[in-house]
Tab-separated table of N, CA and C in Angstrom:
chain	number	residue	atom	x	y	z
A	836	UNK	N	110.225	82.706	103.275
A	836	UNK	CA	110.899	82.422	102.031
A	836	UNK	C	110.081	82.905	100.833
A	837	UNK	N	108.745	82.857	100.927
A	837	UNK	CA	107.898	83.280	99.815
A	837	UNK	C	108.122	84.747	99.447
A	838	UNK	N	108.268	85.651	100.421
A	838	UNK	CA	108.546	87.047	100.037
A	838	UNK	C	109.858	87.192	99.261
A	839	UNK	N	110.871	86.445	99.649
A	839	UNK	CA	112.142	86.508	98.926
A	839	UNK	C	111.971	86.019	97.490
A	840	UNK	N	111.217	84.944	97.317
A	840	UNK	CA	110.956	84.425	95.972
A	840	UNK	C	110.214	85.471	95.138
A	841	UNK	N	109.209	86.109	95.734
A	841	UNK	CA	108.458	87.139	95.018
A	841	UNK	C	109.364	88.298	94.614
A	842	UNK	N	110.257	88.695	95.512
A	842	UNK	CA	111.189	89.781	95.215
A	842	UNK	C	112.103	89.407	94.050
A	843	UNK	N	112.688	88.233	94.106
A	843	UNK	CA	113.642	87.800	93.074
A	843	UNK	C	112.944	87.590	91.730
A	844	UNK	N	111.814	86.902	91.750
A	844	UNK	CA	111.090	86.642	90.496
A	844	UNK	C	110.563	87.949	89.912
A	845	UNK	N	110.009	88.816	90.756
A	845	UNK	CA	109.506	90.100	90.269
A	845	UNK	C	110.607	90.955	89.679
A	846	UNK	N	111.747	91.011	90.354
A	846	UNK	CA	112.888	91.773	89.845
A	846	UNK	C	113.372	91.197	88.517
A	847	UNK	N	113.539	89.890	88.465
A	847	UNK	CA	114.062	89.248	87.257
A	847	UNK	C	113.125	89.453	86.071
A	848	UNK	N	111.836	89.247	86.282
A	848	UNK	CA	110.861	89.432	85.194
A	848	UNK	C	110.842	90.880	84.725
A	849	UNK	N	110.879	91.810	85.668
A	849	UNK	CA	110.866	93.226	85.292
A	849	UNK	C	112.144	93.619	84.573
A	850	UNK	N	113.270	93.103	85.020
A	850	UNK	CA	114.548	93.422	84.377
A	850	UNK	C	114.575	92.883	82.951
A	851	UNK	N	114.075	91.663	82.763
A	851	UNK	CA	113.992	91.100	81.415
A	851	UNK	C	113.062	91.931	80.533
A	852	UNK	N	111.934	92.343	81.093
A	852	UNK	CA	111.013	93.185	80.324
A	852	UNK	C	111.682	94.498	79.926
A	853	UNK	N	112.454	95.068	80.835
A	853	UNK	CA	113.185	96.295	80.519
A	853	UNK	C	114.207	96.080	79.423
A	854	UNK	N	114.903	94.974	79.490
A	854	UNK	CA	115.904	94.673	78.464
A	854	UNK	C	115.261	94.394	77.110
A	855	UNK	N	114.015	93.946	77.131
A	855	UNK	CA	113.305	93.663	75.887
A	855	UNK	C	112.559	94.874	75.336
A	856	UNK	N	112.729	96.019	76.006
A	856	UNK	CA	112.169	97.242	75.447
A	856	UNK	C	111.096	97.948	76.251
A	857	UNK	N	110.691	97.415	77.385
A	857	UNK	CA	109.702	98.112	78.214
A	857	UNK	C	110.397	99.292	78.886
A	858	UNK	N	110.203	100.474	78.335
A	858	UNK	CA	110.923	101.660	78.808
A	858	UNK	C	110.722	101.927	80.296
A	859	UNK	N	109.534	101.679	80.806
A	859	UNK	CA	109.258	101.945	82.226
A	859	UNK	C	110.085	101.059	83.146
A	860	UNK	N	110.599	99.959	82.614
A	860	UNK	CA	111.386	99.022	83.429
A	860	UNK	C	112.856	99.014	83.031
A	861	UNK	N	113.262	99.992	82.244
A	861	UNK	CA	114.669	100.072	81.831
A	861	UNK	C	115.512	100.462	83.040
A	862	UNK	N	116.484	99.673	83.368
A	862	UNK	CA	117.366	99.946	84.505
A	862	UNK	C	117.044	99.053	85.677
A	863	UNK	N	118.027	98.943	86.558
A	863	UNK	CA	117.866	98.038	87.698
A	863	UNK	C	116.936	98.596	88.761
A	864	UNK	N	116.866	99.935	88.914
A	864	UNK	CA	115.999	100.481	89.973
A	864	UNK	C	114.515	100.270	89.690
A	865	UNK	N	114.036	100.556	88.481
A	865	UNK	CA	112.623	100.246	88.224
A	865	UNK	C	112.320	98.759	88.373
A	866	UNK	N	113.254	97.916	87.960
A	866	UNK	CA	113.049	96.471	88.109
A	866	UNK	C	113.027	96.079	89.588
A	867	UNK	N	113.890	96.700	90.377
A	867	UNK	CA	113.902	96.414	91.812
A	867	UNK	C	112.607	96.885	92.462
A	868	UNK	N	112.119	98.057	92.054
A	868	UNK	CA	110.821	98.515	92.579
A	868	UNK	C	109.724	97.515	92.222
A	869	UNK	N	109.768	96.978	90.997
A	869	UNK	CA	108.765	95.984	90.593
A	869	UNK	C	108.864	94.727	91.459
A	870	UNK	N	110.076	94.299	91.755
A	870	UNK	CA	110.246	93.153	92.643
A	870	UNK	C	109.691	93.429	94.035
A	871	UNK	N	109.936	94.633	94.530
A	871	UNK	CA	109.397	95.012	95.839
A	871	UNK	C	107.877	95.079	95.809
A	872	UNK	N	107.317	95.561	94.699
A	872	UNK	CA	105.859	95.586	94.564
A	872	UNK	C	105.313	94.162	94.681
A	873	UNK	N	105.916	93.229	93.956
A	873	UNK	CA	105.459	91.837	94.024
A	873	UNK	C	105.551	91.308	95.455
A	874	UNK	N	106.665	91.595	96.109
A	874	UNK	CA	106.860	91.100	97.465
A	874	UNK	C	105.831	91.690	98.430
A	875	UNK	N	105.648	93.018	98.381
A	875	UNK	CA	104.739	93.643	99.347
A	875	UNK	C	103.276	93.354	99.046
A	876	UNK	N	102.919	93.158	97.786
A	876	UNK	CA	101.543	92.743	97.508
A	876	UNK	C	101.296	91.343	98.061
A	877	UNK	N	102.272	90.460	97.903
A	877	UNK	CA	102.143	89.115	98.461
A	877	UNK	C	101.995	89.163	99.982
A	878	UNK	N	102.871	89.909	100.643
A	878	UNK	CA	102.807	89.946	102.106
A	878	UNK	C	101.547	90.667	102.587
A	879	UNK	N	101.105	91.649	101.829
A	879	UNK	CA	99.868	92.346	102.200
A	879	UNK	C	98.671	91.407	102.133
A	880	UNK	N	98.600	90.631	101.068
A	880	UNK	CA	97.493	89.678	100.915
A	880	UNK	C	97.475	88.690	102.074
A	881	UNK	N	98.648	88.286	102.532
A	881	UNK	CA	98.724	87.335	103.653
A	881	UNK	C	98.053	87.884	104.901
A	882	UNK	N	98.042	89.205	105.073
A	882	UNK	CA	97.417	89.806	106.255
A	882	UNK	C	95.904	89.594	106.286
A	883	UNK	N	95.328	89.293	105.128
A	883	UNK	CA	93.878	89.171	105.031
A	883	UNK	C	93.419	87.767	104.631
A	884	UNK	N	94.349	86.913	104.242
A	884	UNK	CA	94.002	85.545	103.832
A	884	UNK	C	93.587	84.736	105.058
A	885	UNK	N	92.401	84.137	105.019
A	885	UNK	CA	91.916	83.402	106.198
A	885	UNK	C	92.879	82.322	106.702
A	886	UNK	N	93.622	81.704	105.817
A	886	UNK	CA	94.538	80.637	106.249
A	886	UNK	C	95.785	81.182	106.931
A	887	UNK	N	96.173	82.424	106.642
A	887	UNK	CA	97.422	82.980	107.167
A	887	UNK	C	97.227	84.040	108.250
A	888	UNK	N	96.105	84.725	108.226
A	888	UNK	CA	95.883	85.838	109.159
A	888	UNK	C	96.051	85.434	110.628
A	889	UNK	N	95.496	84.303	111.075
A	889	UNK	CA	95.664	83.944	112.491
A	889	UNK	C	97.136	83.820	112.904
A	890	UNK	N	97.966	83.296	112.011
A	890	UNK	CA	99.392	83.176	112.322
A	890	UNK	C	100.043	84.554	112.439
A	891	UNK	N	99.632	85.492	111.589
A	891	UNK	CA	100.194	86.841	111.653
A	891	UNK	C	99.731	87.565	112.917
A	892	UNK	N	98.483	87.366	113.287
A	892	UNK	CA	97.978	87.960	114.533
A	892	UNK	C	98.757	87.393	115.721
A	893	UNK	N	99.070	86.102	115.660
A	893	UNK	CA	99.815	85.449	116.742
A	893	UNK	C	101.244	85.981	116.856
A	894	UNK	N	101.776	86.550	115.772
A	894	UNK	CA	103.143	87.102	115.801
A	894	UNK	C	103.244	88.368	116.648
A	895	UNK	N	102.145	89.102	116.749
A	895	UNK	CA	102.164	90.381	117.460
A	895	UNK	C	102.523	90.122	118.928
A	896	UNK	N	103.487	90.874	119.442
A	896	UNK	CA	103.865	90.672	120.849
A	896	UNK	C	102.651	90.783	121.777
A	897	UNK	N	102.561	89.926	122.781
A	897	UNK	CA	101.393	89.907	123.671
A	897	UNK	C	101.117	91.237	124.365
A	898	UNK	N	102.136	92.049	124.581
A	898	UNK	CA	101.943	93.311	125.300
A	898	UNK	C	101.316	94.389	124.412
A	899	UNK	N	101.217	94.142	123.108
A	899	UNK	CA	100.627	95.136	122.208
A	899	UNK	C	99.123	94.925	122.137
A	900	UNK	N	98.359	96.018	122.180
A	900	UNK	CA	96.896	95.889	122.157
A	900	UNK	C	96.369	95.653	120.742
A	901	UNK	N	95.210	95.023	120.648
A	901	UNK	CA	94.451	94.888	119.406
A	901	UNK	C	95.289	94.329	118.259
A	902	UNK	N	95.793	93.141	118.471
A	902	UNK	CA	96.681	92.506	117.485
A	902	UNK	C	96.029	92.402	116.111
A	903	UNK	N	94.755	92.064	116.058
A	903	UNK	CA	94.066	91.946	114.779
A	903	UNK	C	94.032	93.266	114.024
A	904	UNK	N	93.775	94.344	114.747
A	904	UNK	CA	93.763	95.663	114.117
A	904	UNK	C	95.164	96.034	113.619
A	905	UNK	N	96.180	95.717	114.389
A	905	UNK	CA	97.553	96.021	113.968
A	905	UNK	C	97.927	95.245	112.703
A	906	UNK	N	97.493	94.008	112.598
A	906	UNK	CA	97.758	93.219	111.392
A	906	UNK	C	97.021	93.818	110.200
A	907	UNK	N	95.798	94.251	110.401
A	907	UNK	CA	95.046	94.901	109.323
A	907	UNK	C	95.741	96.176	108.868
A	908	UNK	N	96.148	97.003	109.813
A	908	UNK	CA	96.806	98.274	109.468
A	908	UNK	C	98.111	98.026	108.727
A	909	UNK	N	98.914	97.098	109.223
A	909	UNK	CA	100.194	96.849	108.541
A	909	UNK	C	99.961	96.257	107.153
A	910	UNK	N	98.954	95.435	106.992
A	910	UNK	CA	98.628	94.901	105.667
A	910	UNK	C	98.214	96.001	104.700
A	911	UNK	N	97.417	96.937	105.178
A	911	UNK	CA	97.005	98.068	104.336
A	911	UNK	C	98.196	98.969	104.006
A	912	UNK	N	99.076	99.177	104.967
A	912	UNK	CA	100.271	99.993	104.711
A	912	UNK	C	101.196	99.323	103.696
A	913	UNK	N	101.324	98.011	103.769
A	913	UNK	CA	102.144	97.301	102.784
A	913	UNK	C	101.545	97.451	101.386
A	914	UNK	N	100.230	97.314	101.272
A	914	UNK	CA	99.574	97.472	99.963
A	914	UNK	C	99.733	98.900	99.449
A	915	UNK	N	99.537	99.876	100.328
A	915	UNK	CA	99.697	101.272	99.925
A	915	UNK	C	101.132	101.555	99.493
A	916	UNK	N	102.090	101.006	100.218
A	916	UNK	CA	103.494	101.182	99.852
A	916	UNK	C	103.799	100.558	98.504
A	917	UNK	N	103.250	99.378	98.249
A	917	UNK	CA	103.468	98.715	96.961
A	917	UNK	C	102.897	99.562	95.823
A	918	UNK	N	101.706	100.068	96.012
A	918	UNK	CA	101.101	100.926	94.987
A	918	UNK	C	101.933	102.191	94.807
A	919	UNK	N	102.393	102.758	95.914
A	919	UNK	CA	103.221	103.959	95.844
A	919	UNK	C	104.516	103.738	95.086
A	920	UNK	N	105.069	102.533	95.171
A	920	UNK	CA	106.303	102.225	94.436
A	920	UNK	C	106.085	102.235	92.921
A	921	UNK	N	104.862	102.023	92.493
A	921	UNK	CA	104.555	101.986	91.064
A	921	UNK	C	104.548	103.367	90.422
A	922	UNK	N	104.328	104.379	91.215
A	922	UNK	CA	104.178	105.733	90.681
A	922	UNK	C	105.472	106.519	90.876
A	923	UNK	N	106.065	106.995	89.794
A	923	UNK	CA	107.331	107.724	89.933
A	923	UNK	C	107.251	108.894	90.927
A	924	UNK	N	106.127	109.558	90.979
A	924	UNK	CA	105.996	110.721	91.868
A	924	UNK	C	106.008	110.332	93.347
A	925	UNK	N	105.643	109.109	93.654
A	925	UNK	CA	105.555	108.692	95.062
A	925	UNK	C	106.519	107.571	95.423
A	926	UNK	N	107.280	107.084	94.445
A	926	UNK	CA	108.122	105.901	94.686
A	926	UNK	C	109.114	106.111	95.818
A	927	UNK	N	109.768	107.264	95.866
A	927	UNK	CA	110.756	107.500	96.929
A	927	UNK	C	110.087	107.567	98.301
A	928	UNK	N	108.958	108.229	98.384
A	928	UNK	CA	108.228	108.312	99.649
A	928	UNK	C	107.744	106.925	100.072
A	929	UNK	N	107.255	106.155	99.107
A	929	UNK	CA	106.774	104.801	99.415
A	929	UNK	C	107.914	103.923	99.919
A	930	UNK	N	109.066	103.998	99.255
A	930	UNK	CA	110.218	103.193	99.695
A	930	UNK	C	110.624	103.577	101.115
A	931	UNK	N	110.678	104.863	101.386
A	931	UNK	CA	111.015	105.318	102.739
A	931	UNK	C	110.001	104.853	103.767
A	932	UNK	N	108.731	104.930	103.416
A	932	UNK	CA	107.682	104.471	104.317
A	932	UNK	C	107.747	102.974	104.573
A	933	UNK	N	108.049	102.215	103.524
A	933	UNK	CA	108.166	100.761	103.692
A	933	UNK	C	109.371	100.389	104.541
A	934	UNK	N	110.457	101.136	104.397
A	934	UNK	CA	111.622	100.905	105.263
A	934	UNK	C	111.235	101.143	106.725
A	935	UNK	N	110.560	102.260	106.970
A	935	UNK	CA	110.115	102.566	108.340
A	935	UNK	C	109.171	101.475	108.856
A	936	UNK	N	108.286	101.001	108.003
A	936	UNK	CA	107.355	99.947	108.410
A	936	UNK	C	108.094	98.651	108.743
A	937	UNK	N	109.073	98.282	107.911
A	937	UNK	CA	109.830	97.049	108.188
A	937	UNK	C	110.582	97.148	109.510
A	938	UNK	N	111.095	98.316	109.810
A	938	UNK	CA	111.780	98.506	111.092
A	938	UNK	C	110.775	98.440	112.241
A	939	UNK	N	109.610	99.062	112.044
A	939	UNK	CA	108.598	99.113	113.099
A	939	UNK	C	108.030	97.733	113.429
A	940	UNK	N	107.903	96.860	112.428
A	940	UNK	CA	107.304	95.548	112.694
A	940	UNK	C	108.330	94.490	113.077
A	941	UNK	N	109.597	94.843	113.037
A	941	UNK	CA	110.612	93.846	113.372
A	941	UNK	C	110.458	93.284	114.786
A	942	UNK	N	110.043	94.070	115.775
A	942	UNK	CA	109.815	93.464	117.096
A	942	UNK	C	108.819	92.304	117.072
A	943	UNK	N	107.868	92.332	116.146
A	943	UNK	CA	106.935	91.206	116.027
A	943	UNK	C	107.672	89.962	115.541
A	944	UNK	N	108.639	90.160	114.658
A	944	UNK	CA	109.449	89.026	114.199
A	944	UNK	C	110.265	88.441	115.347
A	945	UNK	N	110.829	89.309	116.157
A	945	UNK	CA	111.610	88.856	117.310
A	945	UNK	C	110.705	88.102	118.282
A	946	UNK	N	109.557	88.677	118.566
A	946	UNK	CA	108.620	88.046	119.493
A	946	UNK	C	108.170	86.681	118.974
A	947	UNK	N	107.863	86.612	117.683
A	947	UNK	CA	107.413	85.340	117.106
A	947	UNK	C	108.514	84.287	117.167
A	948	UNK	N	109.743	84.701	116.907
A	948	UNK	CA	110.858	83.743	116.969
A	948	UNK	C	111.055	83.244	118.396
A	949	UNK	N	110.979	84.133	119.359
A	949	UNK	CA	111.182	83.737	120.756
A	949	UNK	C	110.058	82.858	121.283
A	950	UNK	N	108.837	83.114	120.810
A	950	UNK	CA	107.678	82.352	121.282
A	950	UNK	C	107.382	81.144	120.395
A	951	UNK	N	108.175	80.956	119.336
A	951	UNK	CA	108.033	79.812	118.425
A	951	UNK	C	106.623	79.710	117.846
A	952	UNK	N	106.108	80.859	117.352
A	952	UNK	CA	104.796	80.838	116.717
A	952	UNK	C	104.928	80.236	115.324
A	953	UNK	N	103.793	80.017	114.661
A	953	UNK	CA	103.794	79.400	113.332
A	953	UNK	C	104.599	80.216	112.320
A	954	UNK	N	104.581	81.518	112.442
A	954	UNK	CA	105.338	82.383	111.527
A	954	UNK	C	106.681	82.783	112.139
A	955	UNK	N	107.050	82.178	113.243
A	955	UNK	CA	108.268	82.544	113.948
A	955	UNK	C	109.490	81.819	113.443
A	956	UNK	N	109.969	82.241	112.288
A	956	UNK	CA	111.207	81.661	111.757
A	956	UNK	C	112.352	81.948	112.724
A	957	UNK	N	113.419	81.144	112.675
A	957	UNK	CA	114.575	81.436	113.530
A	957	UNK	C	115.052	82.878	113.318
A	958	UNK	N	115.448	83.496	114.398
A	958	UNK	CA	115.737	84.931	114.370
A	958	UNK	C	116.901	85.298	113.458
A	959	UNK	N	117.943	84.475	113.393
A	959	UNK	CA	119.089	84.798	112.534
A	959	UNK	C	118.697	84.948	111.071
A	960	UNK	N	118.101	83.906	110.475
A	960	UNK	CA	117.691	84.028	109.074
A	960	UNK	C	116.645	85.122	108.867
A	961	UNK	N	115.736	85.263	109.812
A	961	UNK	CA	114.701	86.299	109.694
A	961	UNK	C	115.344	87.683	109.676
A	962	UNK	N	116.324	87.890	110.518
A	962	UNK	CA	117.014	89.179	110.575
A	962	UNK	C	117.757	89.456	109.270
A	963	UNK	N	118.444	88.441	108.753
A	963	UNK	CA	119.161	88.623	107.492
A	963	UNK	C	118.215	88.964	106.350
A	964	UNK	N	117.072	88.297	106.296
A	964	UNK	CA	116.092	88.612	105.255
A	964	UNK	C	115.557	90.029	105.416
A	965	UNK	N	115.294	90.419	106.653
A	965	UNK	CA	114.776	91.775	106.892
A	965	UNK	C	115.807	92.815	106.451
A	966	UNK	N	117.062	92.565	106.723
A	966	UNK	CA	118.126	93.483	106.283
A	966	UNK	C	118.163	93.539	104.752
A	967	UNK	N	118.028	92.394	104.110
A	967	UNK	CA	118.013	92.355	102.648
A	967	UNK	C	116.840	93.172	102.092
A	968	UNK	N	115.657	93.002	102.666
A	968	UNK	CA	114.481	93.731	102.189
A	968	UNK	C	114.644	95.234	102.399
A	969	UNK	N	115.180	95.619	103.539
A	969	UNK	CA	115.407	97.045	103.805
A	969	UNK	C	116.452	97.590	102.836
A	970	UNK	N	117.504	96.819	102.590
A	970	UNK	CA	118.541	97.249	101.651
A	970	UNK	C	117.975	97.397	100.240
A	971	UNK	N	117.104	96.479	99.836
A	971	UNK	CA	116.493	96.570	98.508
A	971	UNK	C	115.657	97.841	98.393
A	972	UNK	N	114.861	98.127	99.410
A	972	UNK	CA	114.056	99.353	99.383
A	972	UNK	C	114.956	100.583	99.411
A	973	UNK	N	116.011	100.537	100.209
A	973	UNK	CA	116.935	101.674	100.285
A	973	UNK	C	117.656	101.892	98.957
A	974	UNK	N	117.947	100.822	98.243
A	974	UNK	CA	118.632	100.957	96.950
A	974	UNK	C	117.783	101.713	95.945
A	975	UNK	N	116.477	101.658	96.095
A	975	UNK	CA	115.620	102.409	95.179
A	975	UNK	C	115.624	103.902	95.498
A	976	UNK	N	116.133	104.265	96.663
A	976	UNK	CA	116.202	105.675	97.035
A	976	UNK	C	117.424	106.379	96.465
A	977	UNK	N	118.428	105.616	96.096
A	977	UNK	CA	119.663	106.188	95.560
A	977	UNK	C	119.372	106.739	94.179
A	978	UNK	N	119.795	107.935	93.948
A	978	UNK	CA	119.577	108.538	92.627
A	978	UNK	C	120.473	107.840	91.609
A	979	UNK	N	119.841	107.295	90.594
A	979	UNK	CA	120.600	106.653	89.518
A	979	UNK	C	121.247	107.736	88.668
A	980	UNK	N	122.467	107.507	88.222
A	980	UNK	CA	123.100	108.499	87.363
A	980	UNK	C	122.318	108.652	86.067
A	981	UNK	N	122.232	109.861	85.631
A	981	UNK	CA	121.519	110.126	84.386
A	981	UNK	C	122.361	109.682	83.212
A	982	UNK	N	121.697	109.081	82.270
A	982	UNK	CA	122.372	108.695	81.042
A	982	UNK	C	122.464	109.917	80.143
A	983	UNK	N	123.595	110.100	79.513
A	983	UNK	CA	123.679	111.249	78.611
A	983	UNK	C	122.713	111.050	77.439
A	984	UNK	N	122.159	112.149	76.991
A	984	UNK	CA	121.246	112.078	75.858
A	984	UNK	C	122.020	111.664	74.629
A	985	UNK	N	121.371	110.875	73.831
A	985	UNK	CA	122.014	110.424	72.596
A	985	UNK	C	122.064	111.585	71.606
A	986	UNK	N	123.207	111.758	71.037
A	986	UNK	CA	123.351	112.810	70.043
A	986	UNK	C	122.775	112.333	68.730
A	987	UNK	N	122.059	113.206	68.095
A	987	UNK	CA	121.529	112.880	66.780
A	987	UNK	C	122.309	113.644	65.750
A	988	UNK	N	122.638	112.964	64.725
A	988	UNK	CA	123.417	113.578	63.649
A	988	UNK	C	122.519	113.772	62.453
A	989	UNK	N	122.483	114.960	61.975
A	989	UNK	CA	121.699	115.206	60.779
A	989	UNK	C	122.605	115.800	59.721
A	990	UNK	N	122.353	115.433	58.513
A	990	UNK	CA	123.218	115.900	57.427
A	990	UNK	C	122.631	117.073	56.722
């Protein structure tokens, strides 16, 4: 639930900032990227937080080797993706990479739900949230229509 809160709060704050004149956040796509940045930075930090890391390691399916290393790598990829979303030149690549990462780690969510680990939320709600997160990242890939340039009138 915390990632969803981070996404919603980050999006809302960024959208308000855009409406109040922050040009970099003008429009729903930059605000959505900001929400995703908040969400992925939060989830990335969880990969390294001593109180949460053991639960994330426990989510990794037992048949996968080096669960701790996999949690470290996915945490670093989430942080890199979040940073990439901040830069216009890399935002589309970062969104695509994060979508691929969310798909790749979904088996860990399934495994955790089936094994009832500490991070193993029920599979139905977990799946719906994962679809929402993927859809949010995918929405940033859609090219926003260009606004026509404002005509200036000079006398």
